[in-house]
Short mmCIF file of C-alpha atoms and ligand atoms in Angstrom, two decimals:
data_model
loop_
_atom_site.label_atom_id
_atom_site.label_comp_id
_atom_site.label_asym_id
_atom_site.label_seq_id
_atom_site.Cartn_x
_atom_site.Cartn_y
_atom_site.Cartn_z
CA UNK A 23 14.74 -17.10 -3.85
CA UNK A 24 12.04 -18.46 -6.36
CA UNK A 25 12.22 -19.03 -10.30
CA UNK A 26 9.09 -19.14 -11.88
CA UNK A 27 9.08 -19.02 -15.62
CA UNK A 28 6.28 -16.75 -16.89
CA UNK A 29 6.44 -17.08 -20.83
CA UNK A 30 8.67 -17.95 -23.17
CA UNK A 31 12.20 -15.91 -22.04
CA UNK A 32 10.70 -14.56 -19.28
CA UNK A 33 11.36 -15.38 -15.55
CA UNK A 34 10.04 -13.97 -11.99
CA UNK A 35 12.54 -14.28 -9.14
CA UNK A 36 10.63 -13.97 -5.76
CA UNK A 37 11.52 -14.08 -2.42
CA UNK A 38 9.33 -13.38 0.68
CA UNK A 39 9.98 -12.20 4.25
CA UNK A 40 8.30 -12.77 7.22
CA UNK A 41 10.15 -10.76 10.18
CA UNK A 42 10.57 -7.16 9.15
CA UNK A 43 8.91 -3.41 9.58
CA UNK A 44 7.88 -2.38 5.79
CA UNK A 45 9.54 1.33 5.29
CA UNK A 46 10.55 0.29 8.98
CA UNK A 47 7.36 0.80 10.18
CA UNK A 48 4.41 -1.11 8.86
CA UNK A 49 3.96 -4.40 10.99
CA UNK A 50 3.58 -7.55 8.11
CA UNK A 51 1.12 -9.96 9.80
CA UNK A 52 1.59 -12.06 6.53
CA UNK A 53 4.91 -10.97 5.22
CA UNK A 54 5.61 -9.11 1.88
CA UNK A 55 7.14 -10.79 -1.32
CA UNK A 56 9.57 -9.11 -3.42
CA UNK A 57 9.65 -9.50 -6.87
CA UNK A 58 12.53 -9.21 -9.99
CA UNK A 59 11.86 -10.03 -13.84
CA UNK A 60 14.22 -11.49 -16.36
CA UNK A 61 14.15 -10.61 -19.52
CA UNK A 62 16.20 -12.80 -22.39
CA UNK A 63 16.12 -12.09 -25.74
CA UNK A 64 19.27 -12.00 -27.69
CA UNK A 65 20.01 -9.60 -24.70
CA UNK A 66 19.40 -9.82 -20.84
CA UNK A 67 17.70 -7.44 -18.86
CA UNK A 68 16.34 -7.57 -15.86
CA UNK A 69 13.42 -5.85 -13.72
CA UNK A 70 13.44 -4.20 -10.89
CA UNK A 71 16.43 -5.92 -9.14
CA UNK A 72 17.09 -9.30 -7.20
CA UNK A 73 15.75 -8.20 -4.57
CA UNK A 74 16.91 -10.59 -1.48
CA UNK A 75 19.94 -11.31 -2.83
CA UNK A 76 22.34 -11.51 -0.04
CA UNK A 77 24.91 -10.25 -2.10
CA UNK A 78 27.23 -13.10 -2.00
CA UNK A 79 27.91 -13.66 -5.29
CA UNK A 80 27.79 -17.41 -5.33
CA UNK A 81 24.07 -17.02 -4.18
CA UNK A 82 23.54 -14.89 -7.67
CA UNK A 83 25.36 -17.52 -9.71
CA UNK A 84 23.38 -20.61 -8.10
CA UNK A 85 19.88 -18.79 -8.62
CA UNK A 86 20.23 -17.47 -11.82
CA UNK A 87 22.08 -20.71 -13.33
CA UNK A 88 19.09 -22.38 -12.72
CA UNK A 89 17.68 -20.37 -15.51
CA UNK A 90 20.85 -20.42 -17.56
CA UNK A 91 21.97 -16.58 -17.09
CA UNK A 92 25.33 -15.86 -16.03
CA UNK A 93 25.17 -12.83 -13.98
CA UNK A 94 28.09 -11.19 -15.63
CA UNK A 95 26.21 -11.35 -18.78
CA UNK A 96 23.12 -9.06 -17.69
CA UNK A 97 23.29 -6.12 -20.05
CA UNK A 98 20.43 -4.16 -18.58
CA UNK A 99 19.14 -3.22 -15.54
CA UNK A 100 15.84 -1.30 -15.64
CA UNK A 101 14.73 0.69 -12.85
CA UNK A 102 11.20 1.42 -12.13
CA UNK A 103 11.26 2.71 -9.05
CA UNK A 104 14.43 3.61 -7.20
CA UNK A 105 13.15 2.85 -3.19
CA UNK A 106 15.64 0.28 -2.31
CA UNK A 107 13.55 -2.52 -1.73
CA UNK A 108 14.07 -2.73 -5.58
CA UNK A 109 17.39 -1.36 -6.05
CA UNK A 110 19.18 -1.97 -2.69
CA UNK A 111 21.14 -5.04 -4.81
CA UNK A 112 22.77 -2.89 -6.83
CA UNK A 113 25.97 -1.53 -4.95
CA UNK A 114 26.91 -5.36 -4.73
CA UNK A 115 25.82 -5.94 -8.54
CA UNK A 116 28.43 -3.59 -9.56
CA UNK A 117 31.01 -5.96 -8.01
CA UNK A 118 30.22 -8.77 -10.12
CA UNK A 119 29.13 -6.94 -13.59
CA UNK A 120 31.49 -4.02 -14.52
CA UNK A 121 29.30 -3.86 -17.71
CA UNK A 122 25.06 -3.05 -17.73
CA UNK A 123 23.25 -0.29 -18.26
CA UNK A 124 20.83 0.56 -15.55
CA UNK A 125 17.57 2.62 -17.24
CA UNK A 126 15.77 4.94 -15.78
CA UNK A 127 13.38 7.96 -15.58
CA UNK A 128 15.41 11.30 -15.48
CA UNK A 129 14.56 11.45 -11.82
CA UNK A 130 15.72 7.96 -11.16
CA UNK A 131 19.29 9.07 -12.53
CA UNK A 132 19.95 11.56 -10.64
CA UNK A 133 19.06 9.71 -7.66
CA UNK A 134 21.71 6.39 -8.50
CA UNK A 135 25.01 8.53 -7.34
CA UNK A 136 23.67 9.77 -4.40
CA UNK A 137 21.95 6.13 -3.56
CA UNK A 138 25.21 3.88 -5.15
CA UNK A 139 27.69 5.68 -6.17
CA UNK A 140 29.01 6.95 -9.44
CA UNK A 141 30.05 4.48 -11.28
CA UNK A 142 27.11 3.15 -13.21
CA UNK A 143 26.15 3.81 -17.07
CA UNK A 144 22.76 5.41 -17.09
CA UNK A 145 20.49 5.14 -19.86
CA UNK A 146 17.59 8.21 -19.06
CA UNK A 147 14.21 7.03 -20.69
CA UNK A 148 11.03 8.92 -21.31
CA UNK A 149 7.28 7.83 -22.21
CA UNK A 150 7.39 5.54 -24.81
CA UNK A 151 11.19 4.72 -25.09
CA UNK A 152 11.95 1.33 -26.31
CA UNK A 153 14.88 -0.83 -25.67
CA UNK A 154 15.26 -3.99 -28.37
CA UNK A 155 16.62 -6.97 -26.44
CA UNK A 156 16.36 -9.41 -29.85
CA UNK A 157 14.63 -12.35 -30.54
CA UNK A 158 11.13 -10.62 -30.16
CA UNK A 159 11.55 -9.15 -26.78
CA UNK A 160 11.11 -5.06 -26.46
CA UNK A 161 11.25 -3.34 -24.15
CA UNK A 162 8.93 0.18 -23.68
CA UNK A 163 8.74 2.81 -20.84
CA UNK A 164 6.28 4.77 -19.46
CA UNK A 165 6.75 7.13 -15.99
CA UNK A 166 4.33 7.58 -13.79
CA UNK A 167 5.47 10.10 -11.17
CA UNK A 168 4.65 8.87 -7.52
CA UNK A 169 3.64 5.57 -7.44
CA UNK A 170 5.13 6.04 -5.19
CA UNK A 171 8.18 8.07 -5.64
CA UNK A 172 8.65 10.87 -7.75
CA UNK A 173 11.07 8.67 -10.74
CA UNK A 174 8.38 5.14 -10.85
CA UNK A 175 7.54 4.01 -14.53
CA UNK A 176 5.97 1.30 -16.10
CA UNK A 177 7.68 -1.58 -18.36
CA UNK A 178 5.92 -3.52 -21.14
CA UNK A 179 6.76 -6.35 -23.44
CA UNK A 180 4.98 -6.17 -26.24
CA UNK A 181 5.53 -10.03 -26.95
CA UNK A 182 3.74 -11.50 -23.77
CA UNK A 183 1.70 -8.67 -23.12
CA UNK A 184 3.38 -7.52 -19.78
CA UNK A 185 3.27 -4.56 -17.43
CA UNK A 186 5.98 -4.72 -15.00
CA UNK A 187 4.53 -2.35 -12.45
CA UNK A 188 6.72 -2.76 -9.16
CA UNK A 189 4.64 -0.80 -6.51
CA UNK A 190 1.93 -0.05 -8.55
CA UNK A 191 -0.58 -3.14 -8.52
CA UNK A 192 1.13 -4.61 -4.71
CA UNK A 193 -0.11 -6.13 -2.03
CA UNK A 194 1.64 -7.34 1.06
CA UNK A 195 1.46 -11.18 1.81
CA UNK A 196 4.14 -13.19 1.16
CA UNK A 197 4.13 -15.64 -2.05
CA UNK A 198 5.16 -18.94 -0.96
CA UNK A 199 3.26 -22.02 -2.75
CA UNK A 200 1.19 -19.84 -4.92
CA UNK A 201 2.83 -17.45 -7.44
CA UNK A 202 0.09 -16.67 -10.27
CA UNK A 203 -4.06 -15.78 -9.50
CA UNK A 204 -4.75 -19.10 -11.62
CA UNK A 205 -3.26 -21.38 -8.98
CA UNK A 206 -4.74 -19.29 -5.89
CA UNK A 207 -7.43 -20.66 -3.94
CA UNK A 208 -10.31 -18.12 -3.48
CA UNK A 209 -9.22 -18.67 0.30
CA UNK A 210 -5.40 -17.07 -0.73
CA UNK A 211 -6.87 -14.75 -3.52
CA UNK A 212 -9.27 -13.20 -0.52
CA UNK A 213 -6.14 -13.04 1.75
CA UNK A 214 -4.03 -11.23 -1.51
CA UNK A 215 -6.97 -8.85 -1.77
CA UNK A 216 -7.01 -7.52 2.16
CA UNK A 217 -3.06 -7.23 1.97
CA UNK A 218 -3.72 -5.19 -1.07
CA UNK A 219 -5.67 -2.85 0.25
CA UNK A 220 -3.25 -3.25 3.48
CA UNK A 221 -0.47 -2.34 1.42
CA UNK A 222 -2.05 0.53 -0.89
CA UNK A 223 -3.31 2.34 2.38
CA UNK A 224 -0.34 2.17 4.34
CA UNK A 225 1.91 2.73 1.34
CA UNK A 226 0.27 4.55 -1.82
CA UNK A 227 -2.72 6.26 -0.55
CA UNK A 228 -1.05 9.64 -0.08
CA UNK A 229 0.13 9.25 -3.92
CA UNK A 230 -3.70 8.03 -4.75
CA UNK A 231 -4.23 11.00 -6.94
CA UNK A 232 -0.77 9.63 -9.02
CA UNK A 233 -1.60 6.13 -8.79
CA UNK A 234 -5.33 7.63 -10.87
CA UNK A 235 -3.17 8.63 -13.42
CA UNK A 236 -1.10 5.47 -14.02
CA UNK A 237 -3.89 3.34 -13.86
CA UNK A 238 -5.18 5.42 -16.64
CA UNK A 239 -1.75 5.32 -18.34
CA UNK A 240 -1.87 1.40 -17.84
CA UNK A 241 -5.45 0.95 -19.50
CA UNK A 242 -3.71 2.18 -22.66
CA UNK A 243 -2.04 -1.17 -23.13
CA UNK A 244 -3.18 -4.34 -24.32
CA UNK A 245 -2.60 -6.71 -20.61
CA UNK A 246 -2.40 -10.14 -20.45
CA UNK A 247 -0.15 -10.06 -17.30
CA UNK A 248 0.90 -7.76 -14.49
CA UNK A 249 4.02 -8.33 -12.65
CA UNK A 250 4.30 -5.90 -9.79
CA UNK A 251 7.03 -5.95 -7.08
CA UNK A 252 4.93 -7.01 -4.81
CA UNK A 253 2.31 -9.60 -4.48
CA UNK A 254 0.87 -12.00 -6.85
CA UNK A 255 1.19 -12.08 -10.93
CA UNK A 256 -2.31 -11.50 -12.18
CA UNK A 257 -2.56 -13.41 -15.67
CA UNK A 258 -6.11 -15.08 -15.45
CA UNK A 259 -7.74 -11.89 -14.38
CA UNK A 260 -5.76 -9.10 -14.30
CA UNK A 261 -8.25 -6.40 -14.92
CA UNK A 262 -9.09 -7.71 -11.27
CA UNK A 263 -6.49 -5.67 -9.44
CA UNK A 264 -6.67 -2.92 -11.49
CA UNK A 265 -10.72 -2.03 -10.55
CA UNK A 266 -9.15 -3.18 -6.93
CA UNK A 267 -7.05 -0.26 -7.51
CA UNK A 268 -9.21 2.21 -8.96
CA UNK A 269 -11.59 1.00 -5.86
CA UNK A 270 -9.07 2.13 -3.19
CA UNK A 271 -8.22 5.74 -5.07
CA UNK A 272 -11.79 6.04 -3.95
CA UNK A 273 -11.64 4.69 -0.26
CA UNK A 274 -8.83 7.76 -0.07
CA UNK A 275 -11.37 10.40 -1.42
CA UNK A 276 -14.26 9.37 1.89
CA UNK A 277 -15.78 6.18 -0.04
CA UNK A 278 -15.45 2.68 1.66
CA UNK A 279 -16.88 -0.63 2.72
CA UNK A 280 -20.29 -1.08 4.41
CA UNK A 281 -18.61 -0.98 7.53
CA UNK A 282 -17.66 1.01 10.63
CA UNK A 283 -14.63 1.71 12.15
CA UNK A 284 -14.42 2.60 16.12
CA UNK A 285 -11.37 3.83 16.40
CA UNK A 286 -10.51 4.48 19.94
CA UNK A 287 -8.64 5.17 23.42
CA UNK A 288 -9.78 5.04 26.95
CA UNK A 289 -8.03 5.64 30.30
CA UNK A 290 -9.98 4.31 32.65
CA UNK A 291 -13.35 2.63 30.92
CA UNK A 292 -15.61 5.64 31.01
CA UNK A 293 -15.29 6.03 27.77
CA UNK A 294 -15.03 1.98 26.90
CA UNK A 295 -18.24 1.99 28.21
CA UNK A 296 -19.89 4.01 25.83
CA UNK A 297 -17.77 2.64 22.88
CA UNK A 298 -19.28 -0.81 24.15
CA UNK A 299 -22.65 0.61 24.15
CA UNK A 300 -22.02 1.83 20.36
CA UNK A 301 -21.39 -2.04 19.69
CA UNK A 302 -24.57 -3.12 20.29
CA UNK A 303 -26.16 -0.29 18.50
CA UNK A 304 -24.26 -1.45 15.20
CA UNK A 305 -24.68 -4.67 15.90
CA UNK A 306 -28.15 -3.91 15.96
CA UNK A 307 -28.44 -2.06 12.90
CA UNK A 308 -26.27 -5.29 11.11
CA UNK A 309 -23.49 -2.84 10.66
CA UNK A 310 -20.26 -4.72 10.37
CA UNK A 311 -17.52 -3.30 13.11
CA UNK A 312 -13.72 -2.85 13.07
CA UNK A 313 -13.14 -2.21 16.44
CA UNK A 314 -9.49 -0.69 16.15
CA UNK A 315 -8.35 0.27 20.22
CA UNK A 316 -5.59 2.77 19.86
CA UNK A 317 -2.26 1.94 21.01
CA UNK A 318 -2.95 -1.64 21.19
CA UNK A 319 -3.69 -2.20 17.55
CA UNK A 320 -0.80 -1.60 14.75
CA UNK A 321 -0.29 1.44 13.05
CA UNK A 322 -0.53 -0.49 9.89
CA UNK A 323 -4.33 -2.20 10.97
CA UNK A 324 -5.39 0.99 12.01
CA UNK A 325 -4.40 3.32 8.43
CA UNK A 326 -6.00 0.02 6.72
CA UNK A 327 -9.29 -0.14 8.55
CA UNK A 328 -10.22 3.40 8.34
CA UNK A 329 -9.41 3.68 4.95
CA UNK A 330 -11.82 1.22 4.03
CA UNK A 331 -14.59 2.22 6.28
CA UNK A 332 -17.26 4.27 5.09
CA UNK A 333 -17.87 5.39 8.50
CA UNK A 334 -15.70 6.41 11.26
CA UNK A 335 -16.55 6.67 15.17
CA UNK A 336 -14.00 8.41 17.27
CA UNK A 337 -14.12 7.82 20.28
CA UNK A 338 -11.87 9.37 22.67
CA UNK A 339 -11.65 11.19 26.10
CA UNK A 340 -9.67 14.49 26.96
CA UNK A 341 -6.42 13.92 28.14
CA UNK A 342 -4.51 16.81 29.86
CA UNK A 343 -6.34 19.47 28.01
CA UNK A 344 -6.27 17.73 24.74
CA UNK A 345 -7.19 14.62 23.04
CA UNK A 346 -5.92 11.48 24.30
CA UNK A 347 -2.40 11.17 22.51
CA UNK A 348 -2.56 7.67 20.93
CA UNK A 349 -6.12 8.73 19.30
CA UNK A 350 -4.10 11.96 18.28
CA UNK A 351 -1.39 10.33 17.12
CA UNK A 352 -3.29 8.05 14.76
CA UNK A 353 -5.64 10.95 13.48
CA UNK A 354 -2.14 12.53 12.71
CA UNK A 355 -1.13 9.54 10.70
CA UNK A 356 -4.31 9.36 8.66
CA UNK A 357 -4.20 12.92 7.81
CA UNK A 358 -0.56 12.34 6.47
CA UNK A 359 -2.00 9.65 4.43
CA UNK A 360 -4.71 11.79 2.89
CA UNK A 361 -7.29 10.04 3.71
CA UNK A 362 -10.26 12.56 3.34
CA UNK A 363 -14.05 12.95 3.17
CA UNK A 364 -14.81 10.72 5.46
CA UNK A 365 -18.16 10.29 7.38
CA UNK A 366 -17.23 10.75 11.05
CA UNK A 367 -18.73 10.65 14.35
CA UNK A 368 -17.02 11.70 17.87
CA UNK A 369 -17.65 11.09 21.87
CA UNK A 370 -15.69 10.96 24.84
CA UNK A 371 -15.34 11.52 28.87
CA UNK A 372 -13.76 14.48 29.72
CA UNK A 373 -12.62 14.90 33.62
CA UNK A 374 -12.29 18.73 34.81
CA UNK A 375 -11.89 20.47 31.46
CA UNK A 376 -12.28 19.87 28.19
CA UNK A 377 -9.95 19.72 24.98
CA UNK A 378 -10.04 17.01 22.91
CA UNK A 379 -12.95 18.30 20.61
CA UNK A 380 -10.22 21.29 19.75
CA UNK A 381 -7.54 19.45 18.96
CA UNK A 382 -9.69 17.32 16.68
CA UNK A 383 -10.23 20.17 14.57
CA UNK A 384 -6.93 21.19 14.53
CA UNK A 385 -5.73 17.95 13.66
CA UNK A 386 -8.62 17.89 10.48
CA UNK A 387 -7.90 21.58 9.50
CA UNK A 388 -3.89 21.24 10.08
CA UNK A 389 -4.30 17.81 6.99
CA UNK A 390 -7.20 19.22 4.70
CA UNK A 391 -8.95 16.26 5.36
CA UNK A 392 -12.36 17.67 4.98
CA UNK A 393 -14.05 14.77 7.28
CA UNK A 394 -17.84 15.08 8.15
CA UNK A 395 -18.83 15.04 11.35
CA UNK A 396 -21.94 13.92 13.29
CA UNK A 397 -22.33 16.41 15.93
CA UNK A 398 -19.87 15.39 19.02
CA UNK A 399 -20.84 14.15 22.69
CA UNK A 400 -19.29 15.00 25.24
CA UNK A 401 -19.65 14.01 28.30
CA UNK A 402 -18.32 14.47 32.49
CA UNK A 403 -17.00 10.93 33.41
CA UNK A 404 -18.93 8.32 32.89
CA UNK A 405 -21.84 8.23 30.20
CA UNK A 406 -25.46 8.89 31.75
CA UNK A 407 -28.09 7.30 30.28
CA UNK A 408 -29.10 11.22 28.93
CA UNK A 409 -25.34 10.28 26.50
CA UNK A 410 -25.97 7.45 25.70
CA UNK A 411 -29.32 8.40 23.81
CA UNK A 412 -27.55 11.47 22.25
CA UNK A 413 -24.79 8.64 20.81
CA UNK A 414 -27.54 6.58 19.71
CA UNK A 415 -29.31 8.99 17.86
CA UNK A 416 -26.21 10.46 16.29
CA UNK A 417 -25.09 7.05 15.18
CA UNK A 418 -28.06 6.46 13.37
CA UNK A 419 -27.27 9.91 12.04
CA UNK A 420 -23.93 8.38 11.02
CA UNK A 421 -25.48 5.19 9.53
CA UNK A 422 -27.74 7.58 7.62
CA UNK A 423 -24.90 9.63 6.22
CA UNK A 424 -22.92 6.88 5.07
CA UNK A 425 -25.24 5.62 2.80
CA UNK A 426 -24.26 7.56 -0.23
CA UNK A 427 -20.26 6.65 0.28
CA UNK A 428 -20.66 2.71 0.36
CA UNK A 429 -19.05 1.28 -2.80
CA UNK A 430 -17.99 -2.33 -3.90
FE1 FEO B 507 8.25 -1.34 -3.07
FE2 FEO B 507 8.04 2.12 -2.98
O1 FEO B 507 8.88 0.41 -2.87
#
């Protein structure tokens, strides 16, 4: 675990780690950090958990004397989001601290029996409850429902100008020489920003409507630092991640880079070949290309890349009267994510029937996702040269189409 003071009486405890499945699925090429506040004022509180703690208590004792805070003496706990990457720690808190409050929306109280058990004092908080911790330090709170489950909220300090966001503001990557944006190389702030939109489109984007909302709720505060549970503390630029943020809410609603993804499955190379021959066509055009070859690539890659795409090719052949499963399955996963409105173009080899195409409009009518498609091609094994001109064309179609959903 990490101590990094942030301003006077406040401290960030991070830890990172490197070999795990986010949610127990979501592969972490660069790991994930996981991030607690302290509080001190006259009184102790602290955010969002210690998250890593191993729960042997001497662990506790060591990392917090370092900052002076006996453990025993934490008065509050404040919850902002109950998923128990932030709260896991506190069955084994309770075994060293018979004495803290834990606050938290009214949906975050009724989930602390059935997550830890009954004995706990809860302290239920609504928008703009305030919680005076002495010597200059309050507290305020402010839910905002699903970001990414139903009980999140926000927590500011007035004092240093702080929004303690946990998942709201994230991004994957683990912290482990650089803590703040001001001591980031643009190298590591670039990195940050991919694992951001990693993490928002594997983890937030079926909330995106919510996560609108709260960044409108958190443009009502004056911001000189936000400290979310995941990721780096913004404090030179923080108004960075939050038009990063209000960027993706748009990459779920069909917008997206000025790139394509190819998102795709083959058997036996008939349709490879064609997906090869779509290469060069982009490449052509100066189109960048996210070639994403389903089930080879990650769960986690593929949600990100098509997210941020403005344009989608499918490509992917019939497999036993329907479309070839791994293609399926990832279409499946996108339309859980809501990701919607996007500009879409399909081919594949079919071998003695059909069946893909009508699965592939189940699959879009089944999640609402409302994707626009380029008319399909289809075609009997391998690709004549009479498909491969009907791809061509409808890829420029594509190109053409995607023009008006490229943002920034
Ligand atoms: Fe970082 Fe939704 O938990």
């Amino acid at each position: 675990m990490n101590i990094k003071e942030m301003s006077q009486g406040i401290h960030m405890l991070s830890m990172s780690i490197d070999d795990m499945l986010f949610e127990g699925m979501w592969e972490l090429p660069h790991g994930v950090s996981l991030n607690s506040f302290i509080v001190k004022g006259e009184k102790t509180a602290i955010i969002d958990g210690i998250i890593g703690w191993d729960g042997v208590p001497e662990t506790l004792y060591k990392s917090l004397g370092e900052i002076d805070i006996n453990p025993e003496e934490i008065d509050y706990v404040i919850v902002n989001h109950m998923e128990p990457d932030h709260s896991g720690w506190l069955e084994n808190f309770k075994k060293i601290n018979k004495n803290f409050t834990v606050l938290v929306t009214q949906k975050g109280g009724q989930m602390i029996e059935p997550f830890y058990g009954d004995s706990v004092n809860i302290q239920v908080v609504k928008e703009g409850d305030s919680l005076d911790l002495g010597d200059g330090k309050v507290l305020t709170f402010h839910p905002t429902p699903n970001v990414h489950w139903p009980e999140t909220m926000l927590t500011y300090e007035a004092s240093s100008k702080t929004l303690f966001t946990c998942d709201m503001y994230g991004a994957f990557g683990s912290l482990k020489n650089h803590y703040f944006d001001d001591e980031m190389t643009e190298e590591e702030m670039n990195l940050y920003e991919e694992e951001a939109k990693r993490y928002f489109s594997n983890v937030l984007a079926t909330f995106s409507m919510m996560v609108e909302k709260a960044i409108k709720k958190s443009k009502e505060f004056d911001i000189a630092v936000i400290a979310p549970g995941h990721g780096p503390i913004y404090r030179d630029n923080p108004q960075k991640i939050i038009k990063d943020y209000e960027k993706y809410c748009q990459f779920s609603k069909g917008y997206g880079e000025n790139e394509i993804t190819i998102l795709w499955g083959s058997m036996y190379g008939m349709t490879q070949k064609a997906v090869d021959y779509a290469k060069d066509i982009l490449k052509n055009q100066g189109i960048k290309v996210n070639d994403i070859q389903m089930p080879q690539a990650s769960q986690s890659e593929m949600v990100t890349s098509v997210f941020k795409s403005a344009g989608i090719i499918l490509a992917t052949p019939t497999y036993e009267y329907k479309m070839y499963p791994p293609v399926a399955h990832a279409l499946d996963e996108l339309g859980r994510k809501r990701i919607a409105n996007k500009e879409v173009f399909r081919f594949g080899s079919y071998g003695w029937s059909g069946g893909a195409e009508k699965e592939l409009a189940q699959i879009i009518e089944n999640h609402k996702m409302k994707w626009n498609f380029v008319e399909s091609v289809e075609f009997n094994g391998k690709a004549e040269e009479s498909d491969l001109s009907k791809i061509e064309s409808a890829i420029h179609q594509l190109i053409e189409n995607m023009k008006n959903k490229v943002i920034n």
